[in-house]
mmCIF file of C-alpha atoms in Angstrom:
data_model
loop_
_atom_site.group_PDB
_atom_site.id
_atom_site.type_symbol
_atom_site.label_atom_id
_atom_site.label_comp_id
_atom_site.label_asym_id
_atom_site.label_seq_id
_atom_site.Cartn_x
_atom_site.Cartn_y
_atom_site.Cartn_z
ATOM 1 C CA LEU A 1 -2.172 11.642 9.698
ATOM 2 C CA MET A 2 1.279 10.118 9.816
ATOM 3 C CA LYS A 3 1.988 8.375 6.528
ATOM 4 C CA LYS A 4 5.308 6.973 5.380
ATOM 5 C CA PHE A 5 5.980 5.986 1.772
ATOM 6 C CA ALA A 6 7.908 3.290 -0.066
ATOM 7 C CA LYS A 7 9.667 3.906 -3.371
ATOM 8 C CA THR A 8 7.401 1.200 -4.805
ATOM 9 C CA HIS A 9 4.363 3.505 -4.212
ATOM 10 C CA GLU A 10 2.891 1.989 -1.073
ATOM 11 C CA TRP A 11 2.059 4.064 1.986
ATOM 12 C CA ILE A 12 1.588 3.001 5.587
ATOM 13 C CA ASN A 13 -0.252 4.884 8.292
ATOM 14 C CA VAL A 14 2.238 4.692 11.142
ATOM 15 C CA GLU A 15 -0.487 5.043 13.771
ATOM 16 C CA ASN A 16 -2.701 2.103 12.825
ATOM 17 C CA GLY A 17 -0.774 -0.002 10.294
ATOM 18 C CA GLU A 18 -3.111 0.660 7.375
ATOM 19 C CA VAL A 19 -1.418 0.211 4.006
ATOM 20 C CA GLY A 20 -2.508 1.524 0.630
ATOM 21 C CA ILE A 21 -1.061 2.543 -2.698
ATOM 22 C CA THR A 22 -0.471 6.148 -3.651
ATOM 23 C CA GLU A 23 -2.718 8.270 -5.837
ATOM 24 C CA ASN A 24 0.203 8.576 -8.205
ATOM 25 C CA ALA A 25 0.318 4.788 -8.659
ATOM 26 C CA ILE A 26 -3.453 4.583 -9.107
ATOM 27 C CA GLU A 27 -3.356 7.291 -11.776
ATOM 28 C CA LEU A 28 -0.634 5.422 -13.629
ATOM 29 C CA LEU A 29 -2.607 2.172 -13.475
ATOM 30 C CA GLY A 30 -5.866 3.651 -14.727
ATOM 31 C CA ASP A 31 -9.135 1.752 -14.283
ATOM 32 C CA ILE A 32 -8.633 -0.942 -11.675
ATOM 33 C CA VAL A 33 -10.442 -4.212 -12.359
ATOM 34 C CA PHE A 34 -8.936 -6.730 -9.931
ATOM 35 C CA LEU A 35 -7.380 -6.740 -6.501
ATOM 36 C CA GLU A 36 -5.848 -9.680 -4.693
ATOM 37 C CA LEU A 37 -5.052 -8.927 -1.061
ATOM 38 C CA PRO A 38 -2.991 -10.975 1.406
ATOM 39 C CA GLU A 39 -4.718 -13.362 3.800
ATOM 40 C CA VAL A 40 -5.226 -12.289 7.404
ATOM 41 C CA GLY A 41 -2.638 -13.932 9.664
ATOM 42 C CA LYS A 42 0.029 -14.064 6.965
ATOM 43 C CA GLU A 43 3.537 -13.159 8.117
ATOM 44 C CA ILE A 44 5.191 -10.839 5.621
ATOM 45 C CA SER A 45 8.656 -9.452 5.152
ATOM 46 C CA ARG A 46 9.586 -5.985 4.026
ATOM 47 C CA GLU A 47 9.768 -5.404 0.258
ATOM 48 C CA SER A 48 8.233 -8.772 -0.581
ATOM 49 C CA PRO A 49 5.332 -8.817 -3.070
ATOM 50 C CA ILE A 50 2.169 -9.506 -1.067
ATOM 51 C CA ALA A 51 -0.753 -8.290 -3.154
ATOM 52 C CA VAL A 52 -1.686 -7.715 -6.790
ATOM 53 C CA VAL A 53 -3.581 -4.886 -8.403
ATOM 54 C CA GLU A 54 -4.717 -5.160 -12.023
ATOM 55 C CA SER A 55 -6.018 -2.455 -14.265
ATOM 56 C CA VAL A 56 -7.167 -2.537 -17.863
ATOM 57 C CA LYS A 57 -3.583 -1.595 -18.767
ATOM 58 C CA ALA A 58 -1.345 -3.636 -16.488
ATOM 59 C CA ALA A 59 -0.940 -5.891 -13.494
ATOM 60 C CA SER A 60 1.271 -4.679 -10.696
ATOM 61 C CA ASP A 61 2.616 -6.184 -7.500
ATOM 62 C CA ILE A 62 2.067 -4.424 -4.202
ATOM 63 C CA TYR A 63 5.025 -4.774 -1.851
ATOM 64 C CA ALA A 64 5.115 -4.882 1.933
ATOM 65 C CA PRO A 65 6.445 -1.532 3.158
ATOM 66 C CA VAL A 66 7.496 -3.183 6.432
ATOM 67 C CA SER A 67 7.693 -6.635 7.985
ATOM 68 C CA GLY A 68 4.913 -7.889 10.181
ATOM 69 C CA LYS A 69 1.635 -9.737 10.181
ATOM 70 C CA ILE A 70 -1.527 -9.034 8.205
ATOM 71 C CA ILE A 71 -4.266 -8.343 10.751
ATOM 72 C CA GLU A 72 -7.065 -7.184 8.467
ATOM 73 C CA LYS A 73 -7.848 -6.751 4.804
ATOM 74 C CA ASN A 74 -10.315 -4.486 3.076
ATOM 75 C CA GLU A 75 -12.720 -7.084 1.718
ATOM 76 C CA ASP A 76 -15.154 -4.488 0.372
ATOM 77 C CA LEU A 77 -12.400 -3.194 -1.860
ATOM 78 C CA GLU A 78 -11.275 -6.678 -2.844
ATOM 79 C CA ASN A 79 -14.849 -7.401 -3.951
ATOM 80 C CA SER A 80 -15.233 -4.050 -5.761
ATOM 81 C CA PRO A 81 -11.723 -2.998 -6.799
ATOM 82 C CA GLU A 82 -13.016 -0.083 -8.882
ATOM 83 C CA GLY A 83 -13.647 1.617 -5.515
ATOM 84 C CA LEU A 84 -9.930 2.337 -5.442
ATOM 85 C CA ASN A 85 -10.282 4.688 -8.408
ATOM 86 C CA GLU A 86 -13.130 6.497 -6.655
ATOM 87 C CA HIS A 87 -11.361 6.621 -3.274
ATOM 88 C CA PRO A 88 -7.611 6.470 -3.970
ATOM 89 C CA ASN A 89 -6.759 7.038 -0.302
ATOM 90 C CA SER A 90 -8.442 3.813 0.764
ATOM 91 C CA TRP A 91 -6.444 1.336 2.813
ATOM 92 C CA LEU A 92 -5.983 -2.169 1.389
ATOM 93 C CA PHE A 93 -4.823 -4.114 4.435
ATOM 94 C CA LYS A 94 -3.426 -3.588 7.910
ATOM 95 C CA ILE A 95 -0.034 -4.735 9.129
ATOM 96 C CA LYS A 96 0.957 -5.298 12.737
ATOM 97 C CA VAL A 97 4.497 -3.969 12.390
ATOM 98 C CA SER A 98 7.111 -6.323 13.824
ATOM 99 C CA ASN A 99 10.101 -4.008 13.546
ATOM 100 C CA LYS A 100 9.398 -0.322 14.149
ATOM 101 C CA GLU A 101 12.888 0.608 12.921
ATOM 102 C CA GLU A 102 11.833 -0.314 9.383
ATOM 103 C CA LEU A 103 9.399 2.605 9.451
ATOM 104 C CA ASP A 104 12.373 4.963 9.695
ATOM 105 C CA GLN A 105 13.700 3.636 6.400
ATOM 106 C CA LEU A 106 10.586 4.744 4.535
ATOM 107 C CA LEU A 107 10.141 8.156 2.923
ATOM 108 C CA ASN A 108 8.071 11.032 4.192
ATOM 109 C CA GLU A 109 5.624 12.673 1.805
ATOM 110 C CA ASP A 110 8.088 15.297 0.560
ATOM 111 C CA GLN A 111 10.762 12.679 -0.102
ATOM 112 C CA TYR A 112 8.239 10.525 -1.955
ATOM 113 C CA LYS A 113 7.185 13.455 -4.119
ATOM 114 C CA GLU A 114 10.833 14.083 -4.984
ATOM 115 C CA GLU A 115 11.245 10.399 -5.804
ATOM 116 C CA ILE A 116 8.362 10.331 -8.303
ATOM 117 C CA LYS A 117 9.438 13.538 -10.030
ATOM 118 C CA GLU A 118 12.487 11.837 -11.500
#
């Protein structure tokens, strides 16, 4: 599985455009109670806030790891956000990537792990 990571704790599956947030971010958030995902068809630009995840502790923006268009969202998860705690590797939405070069600017898993150590 080819995942690339953003410093803001999102990951994208390079093969199919699925985007999620990292287990590390989910652990920091704690019990998730609300999820607001972007609408299908929405054009998004890299690093812009496009979704919101709320836990009992905090609300946090989810940023677009790359530019593109939202082609699907995980409505099951939006309706039952606590599923993210149970299955932290779940995807939240899918992006049709408009600029493949942006993927090269993301981190691989080792680089992400280094990033979160600091």
